[in-house]
C-alpha cells in the first residue's frame, strides 16, 4: 500500500458539485455588517482594530523596504523567527513560566529574526554567495531548525503545539484583547517613527552614496529601517503568520507604486492599502473562524494589487495600454493627413487650395501600410472631427477645408523640424515630440524664421489656403 | 593616499594638492581609478592608507564644504520622487534629523533648479526627464549644497550639446565665485576649453598641473604616459596583495 | 529476516530513499539557480504550487499522482509567467514581483485548503511545509526470497518511486544540457545570441524545479525542497571553483544531509530521552545548514578560517623578513646589533624571531644581542635588493615621489614572487635606489 500521507482519502464525487458552496458558506448579511462596523463585541472590535493598525504599519514600513530593494529580506527574517518562538517557549516552560505568553514568544522571535538578518549580511559580506542565496539559505535552515524544535516540543507532550503553530499561518482568533492592544500600539508607534524619518529614508533609498557624502550615517539609517521591519514582522506573526507576513511588507507598497510618483504619497497609500487589507481580512476571519486570517488578509491585499496594477491612472497596465493606443491613433491620423497633403502637392504645381480634389487612398503610403483595425479607427476619427471623409466608394479621401488647413499645418511643422534637425542636429534637444504642434514654443522665433526662409527658398513651405472656416489652433504663418 | 578594493590596490600613493578657485579635470583611461579617486576623497570607499584634507582640515570636519555629483547611472531613475525632491536632498545636511523640508529650503532648492534652467520641471517625476535634464537635476542638487568644493563624476556623460554648454557655464560661474570643481572627464578634446587644471591619472598620478601656459602638463608626452598601457608590474603586485589578503 | 531489518525495510528505507532522491534532484537543479541568482525562485515555486495541488485534488476528487502533478506543474508555470508579467508590465523589481506572486498564490492555496477541510476532508496545510516522511511505509515480506518478487515490489510506496524517476530525469537534463545551462548561467545574452535561448532554458529549468517541488512536497515538505535547492549548491560553491566539481560536491552534500539528518532525527529519542522521533525534514534541513556553515568557516580555499590562517602566516613571514632586513640595515650603517625586544609570545614578531633562530638565519650572542648568520645575511640582502628595486621602479616607472615610496616598497617586497622579481630586474638596475642607497 502507499503511504497514507497527509492527504486523507476523499470520498469524491460530491466534491465538485459543492466546492463553491463550501468555499463561501452563506453568512447572514447583518452579521457581516455587524463585524465590519466593529459592533460584534468589544473583543472582536479590538482584534480587528489591531489588525488594521498592523496593516497600516506594514504598508508604511514595507514601502521603505521595497524602495531600498530589500523586499525579500523580510521573508528571511520572518522564517527565522520560528526557532526563536520555539526556543522561547521551551525556555519559559523550563523556567516555570507561562510558555505561551505573547511578549515572551515575540522577544524570542525578534532575537532569532535579527540573527537571521545578521546571518544574511555576514554571508553576503564574507563569502562569495550572493544575496538571493544567502536569503534562501537563512530562510530554509532557520525554519528547518524551528520545525525540529517544534517536533521536540510536541514529543514532550507537555502542551499543545497547536498554540505555537498559529504563528505559522496566523490566527486572529487566537489574539487576546491584551495582545491586540500591544500589537496595535507598537504598530502605531512604529508608523510615527517611520514618518518622522521620511526624509532620511528617502535620500538613503534613492541615492545612498550621496547620503553618505553629505554625512548621513547610512548604516544607522539602514539599521533603523530594518529594526522597524523586524518590529512589524514580529507583531504580525500572530495575526498573519510567518509565511505570509512578508506579503504585508511587499504587496501594499508594490500596489501603491502604481498610483503615484511621489514617495510620501506612495507611503501613505501603501499604509492605506495595508490597513484596508488588515481590516477586511480580520473581519472575514472573525466571520469564519476556520479561515486563516493571514491568507485572507493577503488575498485582500492581492486583490487590491491586481486592481492597482490594471487600473491605476499613472502606471496601471490597462491605462498605459489605452494611452499608447490613443497615441498610435493620433500618429496615424497625422500621417494620413500629411500623406494626403503631400499627394495633393505632387498633383499640381500650385499649393493645394480648398476645396481640394479627392486623393486616391493607394497614393497615401501611411494608409496602405496601416493595420486594418488602426485604419478603421483613423477613418472614424477623421470623419468625427470633420477633417476628411471617404469618397468614391472608399477609394479616395476628400479633405474638408478644415482638414486641408490642418494637413498644411502638420506638414509645415514636420518640415520645420526636419530642417532644424538637419541643420542644427548638434544642439537638438533630446526627447522632443517631432510631430509637435508648436515648433514656436520650443524653438526661438528667430530660429523658426530662419528655418522658414530656407524652406521657402526651396519651395517646400506649405501655406495653408485661405479659408472661410476658422483655422486650427496654433497656426501662424 | 592609497585605495584598495577587496585589498587589491586600484590607486597607488596618490599625492595631490588641488589648487583653489579652479576647474580641475581628472583624466585617464578606463579602470584608471578616476571615480574611485573621487569616492575615496568623499569617504565613500575605504582608504587603505592616507588622508584627505579640505582647506587644511580633515575631510570629516569640513564635509559641509563639499558638494557631490555622482554618476547619473548610479541611481534608479524610476524612483518615486520629483526633480524638486531630489534637489532638496542637497539641503538635508542643513535641515537635520527628523525635521521636514521647510519652505525656505524648498525655495533654495527651486532657486538651484532655476540656475540650471530647470525651474519649469520642478514637479516632474524624474523618469520623465531626458538624460541631460537628469544630469542638470543632479547638478542643481549639488548647487543646493552651497559647497566650496565640488566633486563631479562624469557630469558630461550622455548629455546633449545644449546641456553640456549649460553645465560648462555653471562650472565657470562657480569658479568665478571662488569655488573649486573637480570633475572626472572623458573627452580629451574639450579639456583645454573647459578646465584650468588637469590631473592625469592611471592607477597613480602621471602628472598634475595647469592645462595651458608655459607649465602645461596637458602634453602629448604625458597623455601617452597616461593612456599608453598599464604598469604590468604594479598590477601583478596588486594581484599578489589581493591573494595574500594584505593591505598597504 | 531479522525483525530489526524488517522494521528498517518497512519504515526507514522508503523514507530514506524519498529524502535522498528529493535532496539529490533539488541539489542538482539548485546549482544553476544559485549561479543565475535565482535561488529564491525555488522558494517562490514551492509555495506557489499549493493552490495547484488543492485545485487538482478538488477537481479530480482523488489524490492520485497524475492530477496532482499536473495541477502543481501548472501552478508552477503560472507562477513563473506571473512573476515575469508583474516584473515587466508592472515595472516591479524582481524580488518584489516574486514576493507578490508567491505569497498571493500561497494564501489562495491555504484558503482553498481550509475550506476543503471544512468539508470533512482532511487536507492539512502543515504537511505541505513539513512533509510527512515518517508516514511513508512499506509492508515488506518476511522472507528474503519474497523480497524481489513483482508482487511485493509493486506494493512499494509511490513517493520514493516517483522521486527516483524525477531524479533520473534531472540527471539526464543536467548531463545533456550541461554546456548550455552553464553558458546561460554565465552569460544569458551570449547564450541567446549563440542560439541557445536563455529564456527557453530558464523555463526548462523552472519546469524541472516545479517537477522536483511537486514530487518532493508530499514526502519531504516544501521547506526541505527550498533548503535542498539552495544549501548544497551554496556549500559546493564555497568548496570548488568550477561547475562540474561543484555539481558533484553539491550532490554529495545533499546525500550527507539526507542520510545524516534522517539518522539524527530517528535516533533523537534515545539521546534526548523523548518518546517520539523529531521531524526528519527539519533535521535534514538543519544538517544541510550545518554543512554550509562548516564550508563557510573551513573551506580550504574560500573559508573564513583559511583566509585568517593565510593572513597570520603572511604576518609571520613579513615579521621575519622585516627582522632580517632591519638587522641588515643596522650592519650596513655600522651600528651595534640590538637585543631581542620583548613582545607578546603570541605576536607575529615573537613567532618570527623563533622561526629565524630555528632556521639559523640569526643567532643570539651571549650578551643577548641578535646577529645575522651567513644564511640570514644572504636572505636579508635579497630582500633589501628587492625593496630598493621596487623603490626604483615606483619612482621611475610609476612617477611616485621618491620620499613616498618607502612604505609601498616595504609591503611589496614581501609579496614579490620570482616572476615579478624577474620582471623587476629585466632592465639592469642602477647601482643606487632613489634615496641614494646601494642596491645590493
mmCIF file of C-alpha atoms in Angstrom, chain A residues 226-396:
data_model
loop_
_atom_site.group_PDB
_atom_site.id
_atom_site.type_symbol
_atom_site.label_atom_id
_atom_site.label_comp_id
_atom_site.label_asym_id
_atom_site.label_seq_id
_atom_site.Cartn_x
_atom_site.Cartn_y
_atom_site.Cartn_z
ATOM 1 C CA UNK A 226 15.494 47.023 9.415
ATOM 2 C CA UNK A 227 14.540 47.419 13.084
ATOM 3 C CA UNK A 228 11.147 48.729 12.019
ATOM 4 C CA UNK A 229 10.812 45.781 9.626
ATOM 5 C CA UNK A 230 11.673 43.401 12.478
ATOM 6 C CA UNK A 231 9.072 45.043 14.721
ATOM 7 C CA UNK A 232 6.322 44.807 12.121
ATOM 8 C CA UNK A 233 7.213 41.217 11.291
ATOM 9 C CA UNK A 234 7.221 40.128 14.890
ATOM 10 C CA UNK A 235 3.941 41.782 15.827
ATOM 11 C CA UNK A 236 2.413 40.459 12.635
ATOM 12 C CA UNK A 237 3.258 36.852 13.415
ATOM 13 C CA UNK A 238 0.106 36.152 15.347
ATOM 14 C CA UNK A 239 -2.306 37.843 13.000
ATOM 15 C CA UNK A 240 -0.825 36.976 9.614
ATOM 16 C CA UNK A 241 1.646 34.211 10.307
ATOM 17 C CA UNK A 242 5.298 33.997 9.460
ATOM 18 C CA UNK A 243 4.971 32.634 5.957
ATOM 19 C CA UNK A 244 2.741 35.406 4.755
ATOM 20 C CA UNK A 245 3.787 38.423 6.810
ATOM 21 C CA UNK A 246 6.318 39.242 4.100
ATOM 22 C CA UNK A 247 3.371 39.716 1.769
ATOM 23 C CA UNK A 248 2.142 42.534 4.003
ATOM 24 C CA UNK A 249 5.502 44.208 3.600
ATOM 25 C CA UNK A 250 5.640 43.798 -0.181
ATOM 26 C CA UNK A 251 2.163 43.801 -1.697
ATOM 27 C CA UNK A 252 0.767 47.110 -0.345
ATOM 28 C CA UNK A 253 3.780 49.212 -1.398
ATOM 29 C CA UNK A 254 4.013 47.452 -4.768
ATOM 30 C CA UNK A 255 0.311 48.238 -5.282
ATOM 31 C CA UNK A 256 0.703 51.814 -4.071
ATOM 32 C CA UNK A 257 3.548 52.421 -6.516
ATOM 33 C CA UNK A 258 1.064 52.180 -9.398
ATOM 34 C CA UNK A 259 -0.917 55.145 -8.130
ATOM 35 C CA UNK A 260 1.667 57.822 -7.582
ATOM 36 C CA UNK A 261 5.100 59.099 -8.496
ATOM 37 C CA UNK A 262 5.759 60.666 -5.095
ATOM 38 C CA UNK A 263 7.303 58.826 -2.236
ATOM 39 C CA UNK A 264 5.287 60.483 0.528
ATOM 40 C CA UNK A 265 2.001 59.749 -1.200
ATOM 41 C CA UNK A 266 3.126 56.250 -2.043
ATOM 42 C CA UNK A 267 3.952 55.591 1.613
ATOM 43 C CA UNK A 268 0.555 56.796 2.747
ATOM 44 C CA UNK A 269 -1.268 54.903 0.004
ATOM 45 C CA UNK A 270 0.684 51.789 0.928
ATOM 46 C CA UNK A 271 -0.304 52.233 4.553
ATOM 47 C CA UNK A 272 -3.907 52.681 3.478
ATOM 48 C CA UNK A 273 -3.919 49.546 1.349
ATOM 49 C CA UNK A 274 -2.281 47.612 4.182
ATOM 50 C CA UNK A 275 -4.805 48.916 6.706
ATOM 51 C CA UNK A 276 -7.741 48.090 4.460
ATOM 52 C CA UNK A 277 -6.395 44.565 3.905
ATOM 53 C CA UNK A 278 -5.898 44.084 7.641
ATOM 54 C CA UNK A 279 -9.370 45.371 8.396
ATOM 55 C CA UNK A 280 -11.186 43.286 5.800
ATOM 56 C CA UNK A 281 -9.071 40.194 6.435
ATOM 57 C CA UNK A 282 -9.540 40.251 10.192
ATOM 58 C CA UNK A 283 -13.276 40.853 9.745
ATOM 59 C CA UNK A 284 -13.574 37.881 7.427
ATOM 60 C CA UNK A 285 -11.628 35.787 9.863
ATOM 61 C CA UNK A 286 -13.979 36.824 12.650
ATOM 62 C CA UNK A 287 -16.882 35.770 10.479
ATOM 63 C CA UNK A 288 -15.418 32.402 9.505
ATOM 64 C CA UNK A 289 -13.142 31.329 12.331
ATOM 65 C CA UNK A 290 -11.615 28.406 10.462
ATOM 66 C CA UNK A 291 -10.321 30.664 7.763
ATOM 67 C CA UNK A 292 -6.675 31.528 8.482
ATOM 68 C CA UNK A 293 -6.593 35.268 8.876
ATOM 69 C CA UNK A 294 -3.182 35.651 7.276
ATOM 70 C CA UNK A 295 -4.336 34.173 3.997
ATOM 71 C CA UNK A 296 -7.479 36.271 3.875
ATOM 72 C CA UNK A 297 -5.535 39.438 4.621
ATOM 73 C CA UNK A 298 -3.001 38.592 1.921
ATOM 74 C CA UNK A 299 -5.709 37.742 -0.601
ATOM 75 C CA UNK A 300 -7.400 41.073 0.101
ATOM 76 C CA UNK A 301 -4.100 42.846 -0.430
ATOM 77 C CA UNK A 302 -3.576 40.766 -3.573
ATOM 78 C CA UNK A 303 -6.936 41.832 -4.962
ATOM 79 C CA UNK A 304 -6.070 45.468 -4.313
ATOM 80 C CA UNK A 305 -2.716 44.888 -6.020
ATOM 81 C CA UNK A 306 -4.393 43.445 -9.078
ATOM 82 C CA UNK A 307 -6.813 46.371 -9.271
ATOM 83 C CA UNK A 308 -3.947 48.833 -8.908
ATOM 84 C CA UNK A 309 -1.778 47.118 -11.487
ATOM 85 C CA UNK A 310 -4.552 47.149 -14.046
ATOM 86 C CA UNK A 311 -6.414 50.361 -13.384
ATOM 87 C CA UNK A 312 -4.185 52.892 -11.659
ATOM 88 C CA UNK A 313 -4.149 56.085 -13.692
ATOM 89 C CA UNK A 314 -0.441 56.771 -13.826
ATOM 90 C CA UNK A 315 1.258 53.376 -14.095
ATOM 91 C CA UNK A 316 -1.592 50.917 -14.481
ATOM 92 C CA UNK A 317 -1.224 48.373 -17.270
ATOM 93 C CA UNK A 318 -4.631 48.955 -18.840
ATOM 94 C CA UNK A 319 -4.407 52.740 -18.616
ATOM 95 C CA UNK A 320 -0.942 52.605 -20.141
ATOM 96 C CA UNK A 321 -2.253 50.411 -22.966
ATOM 97 C CA UNK A 322 -5.103 52.815 -23.545
ATOM 98 C CA UNK A 323 -2.729 55.753 -23.598
ATOM 99 C CA UNK A 324 -0.444 54.087 -26.075
ATOM 100 C CA UNK A 325 -3.382 53.122 -28.291
ATOM 101 C CA UNK A 326 -4.540 56.714 -28.277
ATOM 102 C CA UNK A 327 -1.079 57.897 -29.177
ATOM 103 C CA UNK A 328 -0.921 55.453 -32.081
ATOM 104 C CA UNK A 329 -4.256 56.661 -33.360
ATOM 105 C CA UNK A 330 -3.080 60.250 -33.086
ATOM 106 C CA UNK A 331 0.081 59.473 -35.038
ATOM 107 C CA UNK A 332 -1.884 57.519 -37.662
ATOM 108 C CA UNK A 333 -4.245 60.448 -38.098
ATOM 109 C CA UNK A 334 -1.418 62.886 -38.604
ATOM 110 C CA UNK A 335 0.391 60.601 -41.028
ATOM 111 C CA UNK A 336 -2.761 60.189 -43.076
ATOM 112 C CA UNK A 337 -3.374 63.939 -43.276
ATOM 113 C CA UNK A 338 0.238 64.668 -44.141
ATOM 114 C CA UNK A 339 0.268 61.882 -46.708
ATOM 115 C CA UNK A 340 -2.850 63.328 -48.332
ATOM 116 C CA UNK A 341 -1.336 66.802 -48.386
ATOM 117 C CA UNK A 342 1.885 65.622 -49.957
ATOM 118 C CA UNK A 343 -0.066 63.742 -52.612
ATOM 119 C CA UNK A 344 -2.007 66.927 -53.413
ATOM 120 C CA UNK A 345 1.282 68.831 -53.647
ATOM 121 C CA UNK A 346 2.608 66.342 -56.147
ATOM 122 C CA UNK A 347 -0.532 66.587 -58.273
ATOM 123 C CA UNK A 348 -0.303 70.283 -59.097
ATOM 124 C CA UNK A 349 2.484 72.845 -59.031
ATOM 125 C CA UNK A 350 0.339 75.378 -57.170
ATOM 126 C CA UNK A 351 -0.095 74.987 -53.412
ATOM 127 C CA UNK A 352 -3.204 72.960 -52.662
ATOM 128 C CA UNK A 353 -6.241 75.118 -52.084
ATOM 129 C CA UNK A 354 -9.732 74.479 -50.807
ATOM 130 C CA UNK A 355 -11.739 72.640 -51.813
ATOM 131 C CA UNK A 356 -9.083 70.066 -52.654
ATOM 132 C CA UNK A 357 -9.693 67.246 -55.105
ATOM 133 C CA UNK A 358 -10.101 63.740 -53.637
ATOM 134 C CA UNK A 359 -6.878 61.809 -53.058
ATOM 135 C CA UNK A 360 -6.730 58.133 -54.011
ATOM 136 C CA UNK A 361 -6.007 56.067 -50.903
ATOM 137 C CA UNK A 362 -3.495 53.966 -52.791
ATOM 138 C CA UNK A 363 -1.309 57.072 -53.122
ATOM 139 C CA UNK A 364 -1.044 57.588 -49.370
ATOM 140 C CA UNK A 365 1.800 55.442 -48.117
ATOM 141 C CA UNK A 366 0.741 55.716 -44.470
ATOM 142 C CA UNK A 367 -2.677 54.313 -45.284
ATOM 143 C CA UNK A 368 -1.510 51.430 -47.449
ATOM 144 C CA UNK A 369 0.843 50.191 -44.748
ATOM 145 C CA UNK A 370 -1.548 50.679 -41.844
ATOM 146 C CA UNK A 371 -3.042 47.832 -39.850
ATOM 147 C CA UNK A 372 -6.714 47.452 -40.960
ATOM 148 C CA UNK A 373 -8.043 47.975 -37.454
ATOM 149 C CA UNK A 374 -5.996 51.103 -36.997
ATOM 150 C CA UNK A 375 -7.175 52.384 -40.377
ATOM 151 C CA UNK A 376 -10.771 51.800 -39.355
ATOM 152 C CA UNK A 377 -10.309 53.858 -36.194
ATOM 153 C CA UNK A 378 -8.447 56.527 -38.130
ATOM 154 C CA UNK A 379 -11.273 56.798 -40.662
ATOM 155 C CA UNK A 380 -13.834 57.181 -37.915
ATOM 156 C CA UNK A 381 -11.746 59.756 -36.144
ATOM 157 C CA UNK A 382 -11.187 61.784 -39.339
ATOM 158 C CA UNK A 383 -14.884 61.895 -40.008
ATOM 159 C CA UNK A 384 -15.874 62.677 -36.447
ATOM 160 C CA UNK A 385 -13.525 65.631 -36.348
ATOM 161 C CA UNK A 386 -14.745 66.862 -39.702
ATOM 162 C CA UNK A 387 -11.276 66.685 -41.238
ATOM 163 C CA UNK A 388 -11.891 64.317 -44.118
ATOM 164 C CA UNK A 389 -14.354 61.808 -45.481
ATOM 165 C CA UNK A 390 -14.126 58.849 -47.824
ATOM 166 C CA UNK A 391 -15.497 59.227 -51.309
ATOM 167 C CA UNK A 392 -15.827 57.129 -54.453
ATOM 168 C CA UNK A 393 -16.918 54.040 -52.569
ATOM 169 C CA UNK A 394 -13.985 54.213 -50.198
ATOM 170 C CA UNK A 395 -11.294 54.523 -52.849
ATOM 171 C CA UNK A 396 -10.440 58.156 -52.252
#
